[in-house]
mmCIF file of C-alpha atoms and ligand atoms in Angstrom:
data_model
loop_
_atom_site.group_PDB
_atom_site.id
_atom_site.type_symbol
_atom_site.label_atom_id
_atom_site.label_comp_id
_atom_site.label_asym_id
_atom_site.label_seq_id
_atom_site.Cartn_x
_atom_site.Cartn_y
_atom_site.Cartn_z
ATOM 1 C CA UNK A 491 22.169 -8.815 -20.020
ATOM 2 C CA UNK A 492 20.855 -7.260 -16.902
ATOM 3 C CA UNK A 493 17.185 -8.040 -16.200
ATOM 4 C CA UNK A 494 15.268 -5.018 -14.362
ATOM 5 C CA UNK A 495 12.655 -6.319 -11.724
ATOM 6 C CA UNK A 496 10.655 -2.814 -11.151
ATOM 7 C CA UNK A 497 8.413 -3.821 -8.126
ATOM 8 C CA UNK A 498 8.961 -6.781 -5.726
ATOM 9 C CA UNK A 499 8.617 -6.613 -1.608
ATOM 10 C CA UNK A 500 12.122 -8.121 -0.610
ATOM 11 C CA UNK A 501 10.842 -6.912 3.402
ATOM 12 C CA UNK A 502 8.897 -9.827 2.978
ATOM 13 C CA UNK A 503 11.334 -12.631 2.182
ATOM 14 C CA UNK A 504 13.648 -14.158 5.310
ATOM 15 C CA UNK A 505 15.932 -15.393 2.928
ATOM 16 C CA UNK A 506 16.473 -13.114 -0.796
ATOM 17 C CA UNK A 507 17.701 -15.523 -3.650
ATOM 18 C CA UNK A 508 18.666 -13.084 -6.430
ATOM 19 C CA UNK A 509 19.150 -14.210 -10.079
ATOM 20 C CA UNK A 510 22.584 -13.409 -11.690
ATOM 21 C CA UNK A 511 22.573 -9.924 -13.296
ATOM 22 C CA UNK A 512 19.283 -8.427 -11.816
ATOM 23 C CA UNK A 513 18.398 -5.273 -10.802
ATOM 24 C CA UNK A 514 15.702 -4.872 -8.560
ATOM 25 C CA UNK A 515 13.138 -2.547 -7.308
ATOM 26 C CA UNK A 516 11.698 -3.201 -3.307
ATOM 27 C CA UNK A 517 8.905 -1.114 -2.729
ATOM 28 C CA UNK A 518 7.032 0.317 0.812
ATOM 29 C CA UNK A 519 3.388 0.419 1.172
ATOM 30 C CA UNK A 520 3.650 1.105 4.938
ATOM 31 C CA UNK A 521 5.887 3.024 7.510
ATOM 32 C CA UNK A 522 6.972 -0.142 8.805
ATOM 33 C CA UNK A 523 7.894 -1.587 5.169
ATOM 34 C CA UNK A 524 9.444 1.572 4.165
ATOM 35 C CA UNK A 525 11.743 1.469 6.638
ATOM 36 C CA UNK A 526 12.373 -2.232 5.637
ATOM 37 C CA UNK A 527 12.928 -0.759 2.245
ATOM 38 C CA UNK A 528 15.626 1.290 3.364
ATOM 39 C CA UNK A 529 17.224 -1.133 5.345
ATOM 40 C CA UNK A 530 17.588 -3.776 2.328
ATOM 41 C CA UNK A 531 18.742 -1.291 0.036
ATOM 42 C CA UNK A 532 21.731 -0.271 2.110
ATOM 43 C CA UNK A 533 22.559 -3.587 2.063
ATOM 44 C CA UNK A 534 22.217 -4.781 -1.809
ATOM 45 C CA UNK A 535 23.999 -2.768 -4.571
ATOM 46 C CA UNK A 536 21.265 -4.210 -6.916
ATOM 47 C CA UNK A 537 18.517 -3.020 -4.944
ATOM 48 C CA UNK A 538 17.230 -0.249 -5.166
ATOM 49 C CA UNK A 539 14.006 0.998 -2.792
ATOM 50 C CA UNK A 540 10.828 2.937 -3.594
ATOM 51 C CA UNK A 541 8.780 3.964 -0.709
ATOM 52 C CA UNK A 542 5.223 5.463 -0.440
ATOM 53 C CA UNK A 543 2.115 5.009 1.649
ATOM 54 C CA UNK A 544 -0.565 2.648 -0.621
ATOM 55 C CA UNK A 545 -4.022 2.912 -0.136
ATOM 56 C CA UNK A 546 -5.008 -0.391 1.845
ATOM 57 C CA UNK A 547 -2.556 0.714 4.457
ATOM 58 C CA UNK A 548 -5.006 4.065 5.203
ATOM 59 C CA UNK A 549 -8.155 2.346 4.919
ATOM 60 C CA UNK A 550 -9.465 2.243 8.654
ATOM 61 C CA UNK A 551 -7.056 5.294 10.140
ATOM 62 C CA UNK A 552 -9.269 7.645 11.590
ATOM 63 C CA UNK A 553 -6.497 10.343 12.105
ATOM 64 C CA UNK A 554 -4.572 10.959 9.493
ATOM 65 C CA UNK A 555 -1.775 13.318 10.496
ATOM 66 C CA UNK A 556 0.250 10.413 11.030
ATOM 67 C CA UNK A 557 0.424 10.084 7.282
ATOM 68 C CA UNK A 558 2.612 13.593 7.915
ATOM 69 C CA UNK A 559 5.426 12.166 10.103
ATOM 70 C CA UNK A 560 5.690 9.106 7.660
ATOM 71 C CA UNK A 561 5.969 11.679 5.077
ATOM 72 C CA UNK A 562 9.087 13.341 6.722
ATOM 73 C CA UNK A 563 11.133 9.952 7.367
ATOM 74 C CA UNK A 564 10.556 9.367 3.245
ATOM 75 C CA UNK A 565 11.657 12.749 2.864
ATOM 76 C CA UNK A 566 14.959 11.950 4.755
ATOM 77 C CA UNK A 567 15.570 9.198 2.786
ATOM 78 C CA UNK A 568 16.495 8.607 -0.515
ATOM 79 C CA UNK A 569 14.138 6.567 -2.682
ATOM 80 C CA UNK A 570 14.355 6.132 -6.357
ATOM 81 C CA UNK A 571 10.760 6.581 -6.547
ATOM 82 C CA UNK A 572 7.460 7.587 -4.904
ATOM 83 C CA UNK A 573 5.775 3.702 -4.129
ATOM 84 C CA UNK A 574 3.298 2.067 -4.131
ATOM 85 C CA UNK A 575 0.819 4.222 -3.984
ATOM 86 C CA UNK A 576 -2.856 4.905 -5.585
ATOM 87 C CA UNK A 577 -6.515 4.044 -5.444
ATOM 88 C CA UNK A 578 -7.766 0.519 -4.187
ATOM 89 C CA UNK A 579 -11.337 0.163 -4.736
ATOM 90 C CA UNK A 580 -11.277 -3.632 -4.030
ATOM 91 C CA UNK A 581 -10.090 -2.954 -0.368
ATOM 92 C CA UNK A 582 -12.076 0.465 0.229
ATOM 93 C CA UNK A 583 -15.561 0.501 0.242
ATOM 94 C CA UNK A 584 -16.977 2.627 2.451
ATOM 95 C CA UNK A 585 -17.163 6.430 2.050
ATOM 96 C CA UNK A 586 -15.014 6.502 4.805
ATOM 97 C CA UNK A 587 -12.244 4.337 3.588
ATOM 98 C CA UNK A 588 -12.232 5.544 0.339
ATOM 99 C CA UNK A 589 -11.961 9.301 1.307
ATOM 100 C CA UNK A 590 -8.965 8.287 3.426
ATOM 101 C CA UNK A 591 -7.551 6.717 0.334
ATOM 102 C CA UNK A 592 -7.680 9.662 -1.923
ATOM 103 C CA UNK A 593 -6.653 11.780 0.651
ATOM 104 C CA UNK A 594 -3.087 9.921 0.943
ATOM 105 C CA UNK A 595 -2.722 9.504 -2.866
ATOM 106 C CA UNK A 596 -2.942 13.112 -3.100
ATOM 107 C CA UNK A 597 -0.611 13.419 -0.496
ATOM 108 C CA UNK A 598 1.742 11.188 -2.152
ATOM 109 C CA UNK A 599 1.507 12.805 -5.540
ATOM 110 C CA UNK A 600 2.719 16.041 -4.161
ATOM 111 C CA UNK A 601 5.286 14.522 -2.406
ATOM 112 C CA UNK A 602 7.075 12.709 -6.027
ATOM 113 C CA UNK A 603 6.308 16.783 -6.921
ATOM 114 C CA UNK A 604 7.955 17.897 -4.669
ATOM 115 C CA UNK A 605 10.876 15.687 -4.627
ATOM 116 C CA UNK A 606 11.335 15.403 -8.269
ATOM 117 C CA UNK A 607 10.857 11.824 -8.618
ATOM 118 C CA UNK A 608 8.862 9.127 -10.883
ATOM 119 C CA UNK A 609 5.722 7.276 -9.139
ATOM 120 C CA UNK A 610 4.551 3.893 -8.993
ATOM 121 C CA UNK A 611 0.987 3.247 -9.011
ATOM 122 C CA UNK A 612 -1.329 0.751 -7.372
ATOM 123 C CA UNK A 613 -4.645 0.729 -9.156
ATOM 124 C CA UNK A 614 -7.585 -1.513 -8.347
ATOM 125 C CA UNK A 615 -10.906 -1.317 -10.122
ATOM 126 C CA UNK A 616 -10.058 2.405 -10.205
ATOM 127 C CA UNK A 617 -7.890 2.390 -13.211
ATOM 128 C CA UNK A 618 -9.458 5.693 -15.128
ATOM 129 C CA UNK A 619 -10.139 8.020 -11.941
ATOM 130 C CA UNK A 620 -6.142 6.725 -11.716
ATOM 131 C CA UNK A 621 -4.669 7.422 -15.094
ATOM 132 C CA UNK A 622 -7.369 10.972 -15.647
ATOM 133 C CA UNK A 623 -5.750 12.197 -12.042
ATOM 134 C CA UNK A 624 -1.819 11.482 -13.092
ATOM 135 C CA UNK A 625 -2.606 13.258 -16.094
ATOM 136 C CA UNK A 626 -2.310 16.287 -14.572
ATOM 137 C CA UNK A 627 0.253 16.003 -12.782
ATOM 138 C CA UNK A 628 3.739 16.274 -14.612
ATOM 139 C CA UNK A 629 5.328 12.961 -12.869
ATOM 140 C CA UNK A 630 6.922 9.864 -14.834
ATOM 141 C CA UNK A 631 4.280 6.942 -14.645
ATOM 142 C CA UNK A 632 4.528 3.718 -14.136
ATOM 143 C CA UNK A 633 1.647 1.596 -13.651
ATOM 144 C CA UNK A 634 1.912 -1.518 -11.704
ATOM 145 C CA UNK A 635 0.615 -4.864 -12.295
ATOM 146 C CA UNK A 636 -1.548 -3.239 -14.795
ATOM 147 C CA UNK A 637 -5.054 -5.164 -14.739
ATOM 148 C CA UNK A 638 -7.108 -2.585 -16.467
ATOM 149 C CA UNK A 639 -9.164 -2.543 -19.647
ATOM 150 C CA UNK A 640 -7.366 -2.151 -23.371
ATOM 151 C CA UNK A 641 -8.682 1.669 -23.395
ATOM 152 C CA UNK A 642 -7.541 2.895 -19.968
ATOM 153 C CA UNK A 643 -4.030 1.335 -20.971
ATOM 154 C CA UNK A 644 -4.391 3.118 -24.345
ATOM 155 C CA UNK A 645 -4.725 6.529 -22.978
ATOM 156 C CA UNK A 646 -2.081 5.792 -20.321
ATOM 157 C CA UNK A 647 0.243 5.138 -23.213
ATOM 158 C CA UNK A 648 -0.787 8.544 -24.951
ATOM 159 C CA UNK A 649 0.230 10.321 -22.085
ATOM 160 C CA UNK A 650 4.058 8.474 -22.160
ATOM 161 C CA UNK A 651 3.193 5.850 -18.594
ATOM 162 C CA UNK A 652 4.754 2.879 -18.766
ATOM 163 C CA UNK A 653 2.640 -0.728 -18.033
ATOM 164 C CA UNK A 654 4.505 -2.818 -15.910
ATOM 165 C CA UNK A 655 3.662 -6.634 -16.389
ATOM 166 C CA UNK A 656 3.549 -9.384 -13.515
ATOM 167 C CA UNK A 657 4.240 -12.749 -14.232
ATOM 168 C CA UNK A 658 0.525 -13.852 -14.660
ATOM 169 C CA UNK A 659 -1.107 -14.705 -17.276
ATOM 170 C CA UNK A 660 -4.608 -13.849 -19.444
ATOM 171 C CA UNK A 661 -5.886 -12.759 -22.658
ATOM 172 C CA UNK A 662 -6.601 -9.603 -21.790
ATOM 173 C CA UNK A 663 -2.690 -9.047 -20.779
ATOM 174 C CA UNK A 664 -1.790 -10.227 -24.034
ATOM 175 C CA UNK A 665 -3.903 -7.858 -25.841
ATOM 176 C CA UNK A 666 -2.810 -4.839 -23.600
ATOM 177 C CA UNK A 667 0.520 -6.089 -24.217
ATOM 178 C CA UNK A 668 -0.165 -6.298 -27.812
ATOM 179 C CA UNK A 669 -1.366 -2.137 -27.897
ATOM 180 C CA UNK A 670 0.994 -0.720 -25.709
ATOM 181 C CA UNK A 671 3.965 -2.527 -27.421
ATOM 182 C CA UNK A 672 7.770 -3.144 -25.786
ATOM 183 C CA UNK A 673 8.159 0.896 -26.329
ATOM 184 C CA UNK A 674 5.572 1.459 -22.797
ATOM 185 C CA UNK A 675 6.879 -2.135 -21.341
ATOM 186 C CA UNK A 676 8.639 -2.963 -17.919
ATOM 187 C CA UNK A 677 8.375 -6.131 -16.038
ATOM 188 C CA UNK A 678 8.100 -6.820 -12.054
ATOM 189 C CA UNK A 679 7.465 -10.369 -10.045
ATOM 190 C CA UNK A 680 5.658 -8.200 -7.376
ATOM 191 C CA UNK A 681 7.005 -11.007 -5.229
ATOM 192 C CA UNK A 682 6.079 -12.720 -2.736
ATOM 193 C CA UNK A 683 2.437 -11.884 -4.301
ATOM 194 C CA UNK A 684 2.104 -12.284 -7.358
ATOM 195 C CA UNK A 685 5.253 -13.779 -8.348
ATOM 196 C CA UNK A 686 6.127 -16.169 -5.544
ATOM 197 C CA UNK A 687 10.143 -15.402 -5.758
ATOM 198 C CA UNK A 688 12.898 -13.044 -8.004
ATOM 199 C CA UNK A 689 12.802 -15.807 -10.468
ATOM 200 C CA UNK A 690 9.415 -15.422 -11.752
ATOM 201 C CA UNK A 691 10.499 -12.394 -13.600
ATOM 202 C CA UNK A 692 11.313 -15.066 -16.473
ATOM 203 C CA UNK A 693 7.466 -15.842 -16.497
ATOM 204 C CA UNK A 694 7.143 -12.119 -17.270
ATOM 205 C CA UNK A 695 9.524 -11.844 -20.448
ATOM 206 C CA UNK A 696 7.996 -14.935 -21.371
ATOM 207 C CA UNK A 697 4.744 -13.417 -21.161
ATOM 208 C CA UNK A 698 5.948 -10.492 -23.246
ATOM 209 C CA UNK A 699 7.454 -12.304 -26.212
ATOM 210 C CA UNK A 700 5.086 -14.564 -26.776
ATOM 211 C CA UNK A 701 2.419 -11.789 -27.487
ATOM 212 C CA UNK A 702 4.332 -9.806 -29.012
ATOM 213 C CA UNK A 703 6.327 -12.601 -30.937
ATOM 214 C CA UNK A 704 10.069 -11.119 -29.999
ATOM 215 C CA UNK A 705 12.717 -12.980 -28.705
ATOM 216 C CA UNK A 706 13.355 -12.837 -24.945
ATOM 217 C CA UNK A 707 16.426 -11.128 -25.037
ATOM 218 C CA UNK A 708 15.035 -8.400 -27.105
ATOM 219 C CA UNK A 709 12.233 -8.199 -24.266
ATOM 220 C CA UNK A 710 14.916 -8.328 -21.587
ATOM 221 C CA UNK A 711 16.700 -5.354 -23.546
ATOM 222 C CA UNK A 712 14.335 -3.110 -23.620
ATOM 223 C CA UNK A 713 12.020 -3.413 -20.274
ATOM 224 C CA UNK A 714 15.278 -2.925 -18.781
ATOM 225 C CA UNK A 715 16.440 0.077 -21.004
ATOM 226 C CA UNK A 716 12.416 1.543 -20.356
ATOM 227 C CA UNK A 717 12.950 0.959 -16.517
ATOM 228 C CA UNK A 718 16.107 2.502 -16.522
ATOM 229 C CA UNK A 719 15.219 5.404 -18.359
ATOM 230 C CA UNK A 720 11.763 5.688 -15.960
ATOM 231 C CA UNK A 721 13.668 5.179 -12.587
ATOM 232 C CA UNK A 722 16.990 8.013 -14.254
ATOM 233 C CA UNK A 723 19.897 5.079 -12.810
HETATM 234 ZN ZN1 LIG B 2252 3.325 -4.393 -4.604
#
């Protein structure tokens, strides 16, 4: 069984220890990772690599047309997916900041347009302005390390995103786990963050079946038919 590991920053590890059958996702958040990004995946048939500008990395630029030029290097690339990107409104707090934020995500959005491909979304404390702006635009959704309210991951759902669980647990995970169901479900280790390494991702099926009361190979099964599906490999 292959196990499908949709967001994890392998730029950040000196050393990558991959578990046996995995496929997995490394994703920019900054010129300098994305070109990290691109750099591990020529070198890993198992990796694949998602770049994209995320918010914290605009929060304090006070020109932005460099945002451009990193725009053109992803565009000579080829990434599976538009990553991560979105609103952060634990980092940005100042009018400023959080201008500069929506600015890029907007950028980034018509970029996956443009490019025809599937974004992944970095959402903090901003999950609704998130979910009501992806709405309109016709991209496949996936929403990572989802730490939102059951609602917000209800109408995400409705509108076909899929909810992409870290290995951390909580009740309110559970419960979002328990209304979006393995249908909407991928899994990630987000590691080094939130998941310290590529094995964690076993905390994350384990998460899964015990809400939902499935075995773990049936969770293994279908994240990784859901993230293949999502990513079109
Ligand atoms: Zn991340």
């Amino acid at each position: 069984m292959v196990i499908f590991d949709t967001h994890c920053h392998l730029d950040k590890f000196n050393k990558i220890e991959f578990i046996n059958n995995q496929i997995a996702v490394t994703c920019g958040y900054s010129h300098e990772a994305n070109q990290k990004a691109v750099e591990i995946g020529k070198i890993y048939k198992s990796v694949y690599c998602a770049l994209g500008i995320a918010p914290h990395t605009v929060l304090d630029l006070n020109d932005l047309t460099i945002v451009d030029e990193w725009i053109e290097f992803i565009k000579h690339q080829k990434p599976i997916a538009i990553g991560e990107i979105g609103l952060d409104y634990h980092w940005g707090k100042t009018k400023e900041q959080i201008k500069n934020e929506k600015i890029v995500f907007e950028k980034m959005l018509c970029l996956a347009e443009e490019l025809k491909l599937p974004v992944l979304i970095h959402s903090r404390k901003a999950e609704d302005e998130v979910i009501d702006r992806l709405i309109n635009f016709e991209l496949p959704v996936l929403l990572h390390c989802y730490s939102g309210n059951r609602d917000s991951a209800k109408k995400a759902v409705k509108h076909n995103m899929l909810i992409s669980i870290p290995p951390i647990k909580s009740d309110l995970k559970k419960k979002v786990i328990k209304d979006v169901g393995l249908h909407n479900l991928v899994i990630e280790t987000d590691a080094p963050y939130l998941g310290k390494n590529l094995f964690d991702i076993y905390k994350s099926i384990s998460i899964i079946s015990d809400a939902l009361g499935v075995s773990e190979e049936k969770v293994e099964e279908k994240t990784y038919e859901n993230a293949k599906n999502f990513f079109n490999i």
